[in-house]
Coordinates of N, CA and C in Angstrom, one line a residue:
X143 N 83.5 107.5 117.4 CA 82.5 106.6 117.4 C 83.0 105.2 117.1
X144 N 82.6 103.7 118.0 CA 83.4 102.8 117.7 C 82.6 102.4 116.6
X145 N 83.5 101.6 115.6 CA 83.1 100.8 114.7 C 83.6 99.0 114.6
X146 N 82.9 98.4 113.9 CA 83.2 97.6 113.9 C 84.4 96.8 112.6
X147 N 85.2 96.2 112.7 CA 86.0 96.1 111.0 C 85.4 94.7 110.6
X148 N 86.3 95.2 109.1 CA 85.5 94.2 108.1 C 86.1 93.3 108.8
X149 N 85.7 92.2 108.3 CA 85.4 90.7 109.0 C 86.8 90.1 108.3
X150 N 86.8 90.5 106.4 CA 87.8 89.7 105.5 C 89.0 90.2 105.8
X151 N 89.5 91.2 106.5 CA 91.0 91.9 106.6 C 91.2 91.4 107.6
X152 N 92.6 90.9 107.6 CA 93.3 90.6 109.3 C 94.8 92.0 108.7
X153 N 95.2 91.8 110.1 CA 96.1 93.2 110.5 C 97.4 92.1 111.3
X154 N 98.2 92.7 111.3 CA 99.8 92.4 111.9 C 99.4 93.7 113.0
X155 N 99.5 92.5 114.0 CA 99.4 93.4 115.4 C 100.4 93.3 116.1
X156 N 101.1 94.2 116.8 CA 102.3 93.9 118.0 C 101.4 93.9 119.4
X157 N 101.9 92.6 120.3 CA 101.4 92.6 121.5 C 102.5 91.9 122.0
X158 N 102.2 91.5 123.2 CA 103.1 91.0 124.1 C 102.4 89.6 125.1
X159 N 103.4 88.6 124.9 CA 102.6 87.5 125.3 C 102.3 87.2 126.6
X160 N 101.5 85.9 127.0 CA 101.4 86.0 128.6 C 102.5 85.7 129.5
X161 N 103.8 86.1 128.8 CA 105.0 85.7 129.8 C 106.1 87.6 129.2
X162 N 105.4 88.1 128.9 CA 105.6 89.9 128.7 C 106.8 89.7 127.3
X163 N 106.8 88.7 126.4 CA 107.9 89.1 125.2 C 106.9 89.7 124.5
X164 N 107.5 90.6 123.5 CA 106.8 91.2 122.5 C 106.8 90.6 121.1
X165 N 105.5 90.1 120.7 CA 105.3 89.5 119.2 C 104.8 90.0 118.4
X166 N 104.6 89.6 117.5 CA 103.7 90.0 116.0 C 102.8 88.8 116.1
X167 N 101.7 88.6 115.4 CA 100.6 88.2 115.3 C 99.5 88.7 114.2
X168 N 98.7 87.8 112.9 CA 98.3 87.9 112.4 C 97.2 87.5 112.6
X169 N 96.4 88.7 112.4 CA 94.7 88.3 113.6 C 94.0 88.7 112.5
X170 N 92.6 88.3 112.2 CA 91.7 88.5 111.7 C 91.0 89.4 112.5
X171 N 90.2 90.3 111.7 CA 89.0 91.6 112.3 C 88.2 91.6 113.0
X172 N 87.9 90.3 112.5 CA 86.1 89.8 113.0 C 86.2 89.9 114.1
X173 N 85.3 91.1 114.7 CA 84.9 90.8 115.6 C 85.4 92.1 116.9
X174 N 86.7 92.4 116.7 CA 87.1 93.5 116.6 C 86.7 94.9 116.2
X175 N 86.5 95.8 117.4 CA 86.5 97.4 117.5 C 87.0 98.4 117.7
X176 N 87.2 99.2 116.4 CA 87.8 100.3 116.4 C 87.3 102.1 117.2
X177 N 88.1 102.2 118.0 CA 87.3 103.6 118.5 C 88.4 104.4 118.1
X178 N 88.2 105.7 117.2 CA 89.3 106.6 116.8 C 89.6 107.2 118.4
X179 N 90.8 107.7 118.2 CA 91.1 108.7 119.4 C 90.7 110.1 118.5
X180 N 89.7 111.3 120.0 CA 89.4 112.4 119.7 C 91.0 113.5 119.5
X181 N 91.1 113.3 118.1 CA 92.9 114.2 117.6 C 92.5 114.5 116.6
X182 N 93.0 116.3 116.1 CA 93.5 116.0 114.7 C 94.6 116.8 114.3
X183 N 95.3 116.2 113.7 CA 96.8 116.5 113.6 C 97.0 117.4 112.2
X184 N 97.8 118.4 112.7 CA 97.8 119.5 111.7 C 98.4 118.9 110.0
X185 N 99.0 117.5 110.1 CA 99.0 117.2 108.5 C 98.6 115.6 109.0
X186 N 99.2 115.0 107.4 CA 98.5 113.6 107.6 C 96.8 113.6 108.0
X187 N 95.9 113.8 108.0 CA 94.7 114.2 107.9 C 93.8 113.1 107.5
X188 N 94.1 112.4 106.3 CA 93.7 111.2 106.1 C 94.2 110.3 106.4
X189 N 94.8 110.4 107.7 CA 95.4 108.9 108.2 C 94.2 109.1 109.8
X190 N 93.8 107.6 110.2 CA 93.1 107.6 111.6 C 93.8 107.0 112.5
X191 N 94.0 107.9 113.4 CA 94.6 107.5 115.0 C 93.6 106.9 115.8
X192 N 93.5 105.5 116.3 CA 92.9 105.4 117.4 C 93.2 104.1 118.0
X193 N 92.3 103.6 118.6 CA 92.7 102.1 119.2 C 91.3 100.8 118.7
X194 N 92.5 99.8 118.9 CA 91.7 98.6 118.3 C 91.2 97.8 119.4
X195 N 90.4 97.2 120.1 CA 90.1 95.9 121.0 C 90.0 94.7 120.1
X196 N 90.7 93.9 120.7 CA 90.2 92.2 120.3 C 89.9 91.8 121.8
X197 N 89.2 91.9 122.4 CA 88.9 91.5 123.7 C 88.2 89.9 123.1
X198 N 88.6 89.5 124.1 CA 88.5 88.0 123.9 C 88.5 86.9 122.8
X199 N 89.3 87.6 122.2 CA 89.9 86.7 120.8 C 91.2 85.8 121.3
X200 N 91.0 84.8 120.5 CA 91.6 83.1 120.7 C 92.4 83.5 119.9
X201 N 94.3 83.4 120.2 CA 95.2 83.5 119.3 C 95.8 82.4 118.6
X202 N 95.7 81.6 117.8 CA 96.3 80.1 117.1 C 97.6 80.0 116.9
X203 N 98.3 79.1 117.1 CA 99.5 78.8 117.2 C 99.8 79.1 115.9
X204 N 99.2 79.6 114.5 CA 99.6 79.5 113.3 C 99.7 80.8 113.0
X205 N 98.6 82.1 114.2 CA 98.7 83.3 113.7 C 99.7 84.0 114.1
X206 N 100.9 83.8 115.3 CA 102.1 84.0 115.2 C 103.2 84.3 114.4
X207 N 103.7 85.5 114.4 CA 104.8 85.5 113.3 C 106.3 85.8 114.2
X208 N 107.6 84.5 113.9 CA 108.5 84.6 114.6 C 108.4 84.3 115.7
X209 N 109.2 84.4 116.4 CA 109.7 84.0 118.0 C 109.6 85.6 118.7
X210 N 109.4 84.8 120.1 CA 109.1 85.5 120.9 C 110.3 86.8 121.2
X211 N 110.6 88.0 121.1 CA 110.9 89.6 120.8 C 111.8 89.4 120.2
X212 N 111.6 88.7 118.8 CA 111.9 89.0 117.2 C 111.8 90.4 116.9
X213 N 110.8 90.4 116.9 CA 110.0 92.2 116.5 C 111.3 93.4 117.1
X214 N 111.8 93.3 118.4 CA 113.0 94.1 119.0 C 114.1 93.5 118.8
X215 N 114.5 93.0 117.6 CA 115.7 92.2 117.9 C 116.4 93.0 116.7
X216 N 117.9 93.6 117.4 CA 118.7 94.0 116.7 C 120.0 93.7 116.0
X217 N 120.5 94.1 114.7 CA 120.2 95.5 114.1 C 119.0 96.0 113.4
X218 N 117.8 94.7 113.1 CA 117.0 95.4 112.5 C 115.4 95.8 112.9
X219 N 115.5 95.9 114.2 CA 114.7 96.7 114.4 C 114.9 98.5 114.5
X220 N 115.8 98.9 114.4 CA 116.8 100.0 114.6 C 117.2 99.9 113.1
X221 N 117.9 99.5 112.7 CA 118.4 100.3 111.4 C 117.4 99.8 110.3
X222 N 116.1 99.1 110.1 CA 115.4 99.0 109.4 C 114.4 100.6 109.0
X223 N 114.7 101.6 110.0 CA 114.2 102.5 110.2 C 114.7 103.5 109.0
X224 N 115.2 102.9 107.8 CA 115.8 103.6 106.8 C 114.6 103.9 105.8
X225 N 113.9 102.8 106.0 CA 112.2 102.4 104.8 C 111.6 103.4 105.4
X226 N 111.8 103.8 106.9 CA 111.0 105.4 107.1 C 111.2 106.7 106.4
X227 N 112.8 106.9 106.8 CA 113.6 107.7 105.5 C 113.2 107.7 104.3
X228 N 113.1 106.5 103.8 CA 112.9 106.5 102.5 C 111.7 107.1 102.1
X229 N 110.4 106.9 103.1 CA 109.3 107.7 102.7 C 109.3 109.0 103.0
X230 N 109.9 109.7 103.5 CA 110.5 111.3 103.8 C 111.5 111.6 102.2
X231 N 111.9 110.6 102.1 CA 112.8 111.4 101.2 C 111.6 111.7 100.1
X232 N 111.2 110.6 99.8 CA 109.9 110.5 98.7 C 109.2 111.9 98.9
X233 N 108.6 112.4 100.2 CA 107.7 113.4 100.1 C 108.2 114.8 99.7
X234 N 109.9 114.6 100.1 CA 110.7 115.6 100.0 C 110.8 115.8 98.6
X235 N 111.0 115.0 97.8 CA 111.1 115.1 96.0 C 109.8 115.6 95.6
X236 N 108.4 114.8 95.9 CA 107.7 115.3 95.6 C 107.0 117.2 95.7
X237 N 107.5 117.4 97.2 CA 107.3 118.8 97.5 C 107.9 120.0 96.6
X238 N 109.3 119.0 96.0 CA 110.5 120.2 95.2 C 109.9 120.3 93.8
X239 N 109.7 119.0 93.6 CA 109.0 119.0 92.0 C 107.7 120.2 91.9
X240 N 106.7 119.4 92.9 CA 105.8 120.5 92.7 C 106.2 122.2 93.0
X241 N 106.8 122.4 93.6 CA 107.5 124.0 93.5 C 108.5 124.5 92.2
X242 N 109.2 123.3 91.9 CA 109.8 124.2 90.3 C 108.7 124.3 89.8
X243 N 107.6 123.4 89.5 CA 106.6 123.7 88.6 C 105.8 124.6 88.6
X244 N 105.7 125.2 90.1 CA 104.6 126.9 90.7 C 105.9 127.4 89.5
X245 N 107.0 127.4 90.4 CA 107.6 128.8 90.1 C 108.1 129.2 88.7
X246 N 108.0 127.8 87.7 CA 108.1 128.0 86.4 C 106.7 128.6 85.9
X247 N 105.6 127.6 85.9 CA 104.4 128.5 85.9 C 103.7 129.5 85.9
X248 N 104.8 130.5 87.1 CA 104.4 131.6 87.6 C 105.5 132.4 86.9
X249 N 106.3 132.5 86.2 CA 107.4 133.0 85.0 C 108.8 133.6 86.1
X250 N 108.4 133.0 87.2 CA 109.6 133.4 88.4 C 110.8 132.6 88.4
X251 N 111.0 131.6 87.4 CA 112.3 131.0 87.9 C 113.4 131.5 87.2
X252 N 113.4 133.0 86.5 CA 114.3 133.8 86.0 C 115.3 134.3 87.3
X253 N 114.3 134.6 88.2 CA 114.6 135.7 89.2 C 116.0 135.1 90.4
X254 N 117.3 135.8 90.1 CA 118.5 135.2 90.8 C 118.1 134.8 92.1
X255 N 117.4 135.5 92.8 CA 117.1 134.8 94.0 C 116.3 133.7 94.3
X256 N 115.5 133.4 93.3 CA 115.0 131.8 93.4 C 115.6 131.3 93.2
X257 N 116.3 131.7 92.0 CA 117.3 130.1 91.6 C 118.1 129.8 92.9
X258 N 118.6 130.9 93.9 CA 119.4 130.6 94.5 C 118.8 129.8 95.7
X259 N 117.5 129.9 95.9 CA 116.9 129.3 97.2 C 116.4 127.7 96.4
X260 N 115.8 127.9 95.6 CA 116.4 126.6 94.4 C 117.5 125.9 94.6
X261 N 118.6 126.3 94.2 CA 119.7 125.6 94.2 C 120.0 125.3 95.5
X262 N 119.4 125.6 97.0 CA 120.3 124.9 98.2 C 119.3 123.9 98.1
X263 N 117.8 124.2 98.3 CA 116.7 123.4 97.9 C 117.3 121.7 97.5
X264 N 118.0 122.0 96.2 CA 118.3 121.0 95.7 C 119.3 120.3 96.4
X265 N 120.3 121.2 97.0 CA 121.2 120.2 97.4 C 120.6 119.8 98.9
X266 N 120.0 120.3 99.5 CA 119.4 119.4 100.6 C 119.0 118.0 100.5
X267 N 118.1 118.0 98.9 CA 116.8 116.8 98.6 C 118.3 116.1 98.5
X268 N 119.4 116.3 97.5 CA 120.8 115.3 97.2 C 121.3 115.2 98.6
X269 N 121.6 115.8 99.5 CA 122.5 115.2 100.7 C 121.1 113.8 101.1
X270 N 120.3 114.6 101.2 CA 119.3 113.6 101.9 C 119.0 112.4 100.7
X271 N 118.8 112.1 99.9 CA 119.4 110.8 98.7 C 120.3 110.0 99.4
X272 N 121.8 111.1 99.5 CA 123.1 109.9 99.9 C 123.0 109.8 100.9
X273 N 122.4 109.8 102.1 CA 122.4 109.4 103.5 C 121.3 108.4 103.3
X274 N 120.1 108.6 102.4 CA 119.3 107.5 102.6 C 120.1 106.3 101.7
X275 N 121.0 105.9 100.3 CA 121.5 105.0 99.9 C 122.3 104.3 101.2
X276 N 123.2 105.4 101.4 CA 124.0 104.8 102.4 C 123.3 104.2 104.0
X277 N 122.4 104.8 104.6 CA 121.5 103.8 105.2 C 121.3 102.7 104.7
X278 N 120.4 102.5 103.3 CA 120.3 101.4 103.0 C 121.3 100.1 102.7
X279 N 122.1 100.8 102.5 CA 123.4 99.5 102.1 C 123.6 99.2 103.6
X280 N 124.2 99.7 104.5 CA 124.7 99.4 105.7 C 123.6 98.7 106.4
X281 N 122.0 98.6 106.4 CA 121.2 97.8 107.1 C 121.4 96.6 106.0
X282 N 121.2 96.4 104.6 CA 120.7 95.5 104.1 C 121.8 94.7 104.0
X283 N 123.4 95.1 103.7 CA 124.1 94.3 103.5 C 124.9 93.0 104.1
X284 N 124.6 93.7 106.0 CA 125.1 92.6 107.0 C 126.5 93.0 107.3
X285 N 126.9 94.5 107.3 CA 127.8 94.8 108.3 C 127.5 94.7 109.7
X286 N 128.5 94.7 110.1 CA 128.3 95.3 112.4 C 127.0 95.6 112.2
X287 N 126.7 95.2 113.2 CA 125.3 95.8 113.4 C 125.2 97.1 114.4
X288 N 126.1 97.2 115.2 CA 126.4 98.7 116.0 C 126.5 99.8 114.4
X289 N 127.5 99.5 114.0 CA 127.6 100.1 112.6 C 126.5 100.3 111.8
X290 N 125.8 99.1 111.6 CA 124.6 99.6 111.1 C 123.6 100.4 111.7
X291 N 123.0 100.5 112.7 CA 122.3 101.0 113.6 C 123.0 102.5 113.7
X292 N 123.9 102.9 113.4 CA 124.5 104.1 113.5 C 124.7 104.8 112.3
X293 N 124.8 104.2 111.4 CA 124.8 104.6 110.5 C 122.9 105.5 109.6
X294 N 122.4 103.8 110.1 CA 121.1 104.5 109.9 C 120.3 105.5 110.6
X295 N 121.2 105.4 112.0 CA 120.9 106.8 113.0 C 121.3 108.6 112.4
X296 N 122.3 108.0 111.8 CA 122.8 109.3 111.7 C 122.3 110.1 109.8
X297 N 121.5 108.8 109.3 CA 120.7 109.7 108.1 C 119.6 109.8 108.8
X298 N 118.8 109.6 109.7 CA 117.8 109.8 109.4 C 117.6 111.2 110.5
X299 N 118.9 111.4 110.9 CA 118.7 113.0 111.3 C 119.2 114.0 110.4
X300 N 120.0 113.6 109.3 CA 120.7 114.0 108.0 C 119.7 114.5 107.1
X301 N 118.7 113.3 107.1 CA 117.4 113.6 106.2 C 116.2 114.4 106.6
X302 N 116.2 114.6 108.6 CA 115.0 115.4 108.5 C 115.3 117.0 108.6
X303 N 116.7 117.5 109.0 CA 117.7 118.4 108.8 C 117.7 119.0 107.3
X304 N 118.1 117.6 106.7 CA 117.5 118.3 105.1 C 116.1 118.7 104.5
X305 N 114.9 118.0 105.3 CA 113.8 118.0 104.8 C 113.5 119.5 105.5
X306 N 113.8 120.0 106.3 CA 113.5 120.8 107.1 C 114.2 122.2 106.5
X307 N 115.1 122.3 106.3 CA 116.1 123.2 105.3 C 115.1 123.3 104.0
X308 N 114.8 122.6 103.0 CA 114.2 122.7 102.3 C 113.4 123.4 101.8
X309 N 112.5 122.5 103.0 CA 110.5 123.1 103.1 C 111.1 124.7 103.5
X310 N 111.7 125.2 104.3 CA 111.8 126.8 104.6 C 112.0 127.5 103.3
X311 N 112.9 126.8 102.5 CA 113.8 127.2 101.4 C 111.9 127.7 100.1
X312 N 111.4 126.1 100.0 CA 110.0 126.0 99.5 C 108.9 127.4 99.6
X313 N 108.8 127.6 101.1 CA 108.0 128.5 101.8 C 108.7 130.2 101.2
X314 N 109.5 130.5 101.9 CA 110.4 131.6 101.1 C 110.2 131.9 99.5
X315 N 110.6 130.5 98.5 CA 109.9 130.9 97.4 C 108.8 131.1 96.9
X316 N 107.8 130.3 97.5 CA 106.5 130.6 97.4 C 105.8 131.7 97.7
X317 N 106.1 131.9 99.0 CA 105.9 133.0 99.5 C 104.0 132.5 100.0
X318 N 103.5 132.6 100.5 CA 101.6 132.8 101.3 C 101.2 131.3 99.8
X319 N 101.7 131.3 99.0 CA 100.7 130.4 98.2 C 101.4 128.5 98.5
X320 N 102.6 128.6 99.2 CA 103.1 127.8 100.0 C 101.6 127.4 101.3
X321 N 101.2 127.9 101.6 CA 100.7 128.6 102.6 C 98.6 128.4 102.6
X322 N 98.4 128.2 101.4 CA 97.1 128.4 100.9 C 96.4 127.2 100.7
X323 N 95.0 126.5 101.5 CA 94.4 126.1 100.9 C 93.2 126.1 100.2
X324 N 93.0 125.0 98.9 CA 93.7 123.5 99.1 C 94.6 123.5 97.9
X325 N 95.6 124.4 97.9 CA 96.7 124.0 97.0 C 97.4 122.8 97.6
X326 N 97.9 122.1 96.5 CA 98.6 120.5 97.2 C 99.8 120.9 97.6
X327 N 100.6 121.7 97.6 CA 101.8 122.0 98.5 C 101.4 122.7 99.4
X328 N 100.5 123.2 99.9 CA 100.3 123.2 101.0 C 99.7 122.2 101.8
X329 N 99.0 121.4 101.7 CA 98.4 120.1 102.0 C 100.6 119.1 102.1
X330 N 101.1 119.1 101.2 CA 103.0 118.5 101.0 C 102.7 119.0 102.0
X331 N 103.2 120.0 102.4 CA 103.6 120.4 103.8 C 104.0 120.7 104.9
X332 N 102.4 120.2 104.9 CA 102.1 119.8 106.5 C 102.2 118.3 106.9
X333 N 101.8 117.9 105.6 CA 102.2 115.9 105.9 C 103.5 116.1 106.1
X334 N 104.5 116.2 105.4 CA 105.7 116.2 105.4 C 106.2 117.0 106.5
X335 N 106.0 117.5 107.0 CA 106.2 118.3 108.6 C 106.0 117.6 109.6
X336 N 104.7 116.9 109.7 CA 104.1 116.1 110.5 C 104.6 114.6 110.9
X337 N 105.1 113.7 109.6 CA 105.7 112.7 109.2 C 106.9 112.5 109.7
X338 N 107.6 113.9 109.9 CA 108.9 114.0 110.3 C 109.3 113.7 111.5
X339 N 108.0 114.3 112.3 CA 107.9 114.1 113.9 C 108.1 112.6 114.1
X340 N 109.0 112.3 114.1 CA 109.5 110.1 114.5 C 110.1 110.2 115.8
X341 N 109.9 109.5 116.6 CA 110.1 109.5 118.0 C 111.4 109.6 118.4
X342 N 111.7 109.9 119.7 CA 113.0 109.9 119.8 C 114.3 110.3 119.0
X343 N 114.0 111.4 118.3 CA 115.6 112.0 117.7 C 116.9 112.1 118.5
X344 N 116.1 112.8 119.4 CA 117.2 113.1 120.5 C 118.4 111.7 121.1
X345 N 117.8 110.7 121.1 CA 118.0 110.0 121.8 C 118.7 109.1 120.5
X346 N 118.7 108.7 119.2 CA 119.1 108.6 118.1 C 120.9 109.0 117.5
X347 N 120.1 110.4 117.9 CA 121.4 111.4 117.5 C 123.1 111.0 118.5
X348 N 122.7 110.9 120.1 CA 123.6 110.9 121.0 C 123.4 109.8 121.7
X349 N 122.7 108.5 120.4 CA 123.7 107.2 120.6 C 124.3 106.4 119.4
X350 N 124.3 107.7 118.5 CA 124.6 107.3 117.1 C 126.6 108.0 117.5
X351 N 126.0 108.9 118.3 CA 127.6 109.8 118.5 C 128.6 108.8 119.5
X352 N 128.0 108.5 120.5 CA 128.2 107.6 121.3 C 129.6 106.5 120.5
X353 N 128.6 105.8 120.0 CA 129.0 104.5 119.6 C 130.2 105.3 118.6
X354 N 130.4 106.5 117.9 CA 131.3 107.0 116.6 C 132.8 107.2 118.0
X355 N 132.5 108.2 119.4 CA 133.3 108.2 120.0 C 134.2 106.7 120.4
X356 N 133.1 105.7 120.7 CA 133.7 104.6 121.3 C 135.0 104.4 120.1
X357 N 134.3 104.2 118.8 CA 135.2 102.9 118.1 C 136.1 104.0 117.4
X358 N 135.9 105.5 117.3 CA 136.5 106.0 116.6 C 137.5 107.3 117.1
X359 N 137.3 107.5 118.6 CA 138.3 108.2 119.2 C 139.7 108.0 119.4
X360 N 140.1 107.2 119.6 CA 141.4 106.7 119.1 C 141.9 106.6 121.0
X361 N 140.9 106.6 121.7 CA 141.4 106.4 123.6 C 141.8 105.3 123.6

């Protein structure tokens, strides 16, 4: 159903100007309708997918942010992609915490085979840590920027590899109450399953390799 938005919120919008660069722009609501798209996505649940119209809104030379395909200008539109990581890793801590806590609760963290699905548990959420630091330093510090972009390429397949390891590791321990709702890890879950899905991995992965062959093959 379309609605209309509030009037006092403006939004950072990406569009593209009358000569096709891509900008940012800080637009007020008013006036503006939102129609959800008919979706609903097995996690993230409380988030809404749809589309916005500003049909015939006047853009001011003041509501512009940056120059014209700023927004795509690299290294950091590409290795800024670490603050995505970073909120994966977050969910990832969150999901582990709440599972020691089931399985202490539940008088099962005696049992050698939890601890042991525990203990890779853990070291997944830690590999996925040092790929997200090291991401971070290499975008924020102002190395190469090929180097940067590659570097942040190659955690954030590091982290969903780990996030992904994990949650199986999570599910196995839990066993169906992983599984149940509205327990909140199972609600973790599916966000965190869902979240992970970030566009183009493929294409990430084997130009992160790419660029390691060029500078690091020794041809």
């Amino acid at each position: 159903r379309e609605t209309c938005l509030d009037p006092q919120v403006t939004s950072v919008v990406t569009l593209r100007d009358p000569v096709g660069a891509v900008r940012l722009a800080m637009l007020a609501t008013e006036g503006a309708v939102a129609t959800p798209l008919p979706m609903r996505m097995q996690g993230m649940r409380a988030a809404t997918t749809g589309r916005i119209a500003f049909d015939g809104l006047r853009i001011d030379a003041g509501a512009w942010i940056g120059q014209p395909d700023d927004y795509m200008m690299e290294p950091d539109f590409s290795a800024g992609a670490w603050r995505t990581s970073a909120v994966t890793c977050g969910g990832l801590e969150a999901l582990l915490a709440l599972a020691l806590a089931q399985l202490v609760a539940r008088g099962r963290d005696a049992d050698p085979h939890q601890r042991a699905r525990i203990g890779r548990a853990w070291i997944a959420q830690e590999t996925a840590l040092l790929w997200l630091q090291r991401a971070a330093d290499a975008a924020e510090r102002g190395v190469d920027a090929a180097d940067a972009v590659t570097t942040v390429g190659f955690a954030r397949i590091a982290i969903e590899d780990a996030c992904l390891a994990a949650m199986q590791l999570v599910e196995r321990s839990l066993g169906l109450a992983a599984f149940m709702q509205p327990s909140p890890i199972e609600r973790m879950r599916r966000d965190l399953a869902t979240y992970l899905r970030q566009p183009a991995a493929d294409e990430v992965l084997t130009e992160a390799a790419a660029h390691v062959l060029r500078t690091q093959g020794g041809g």
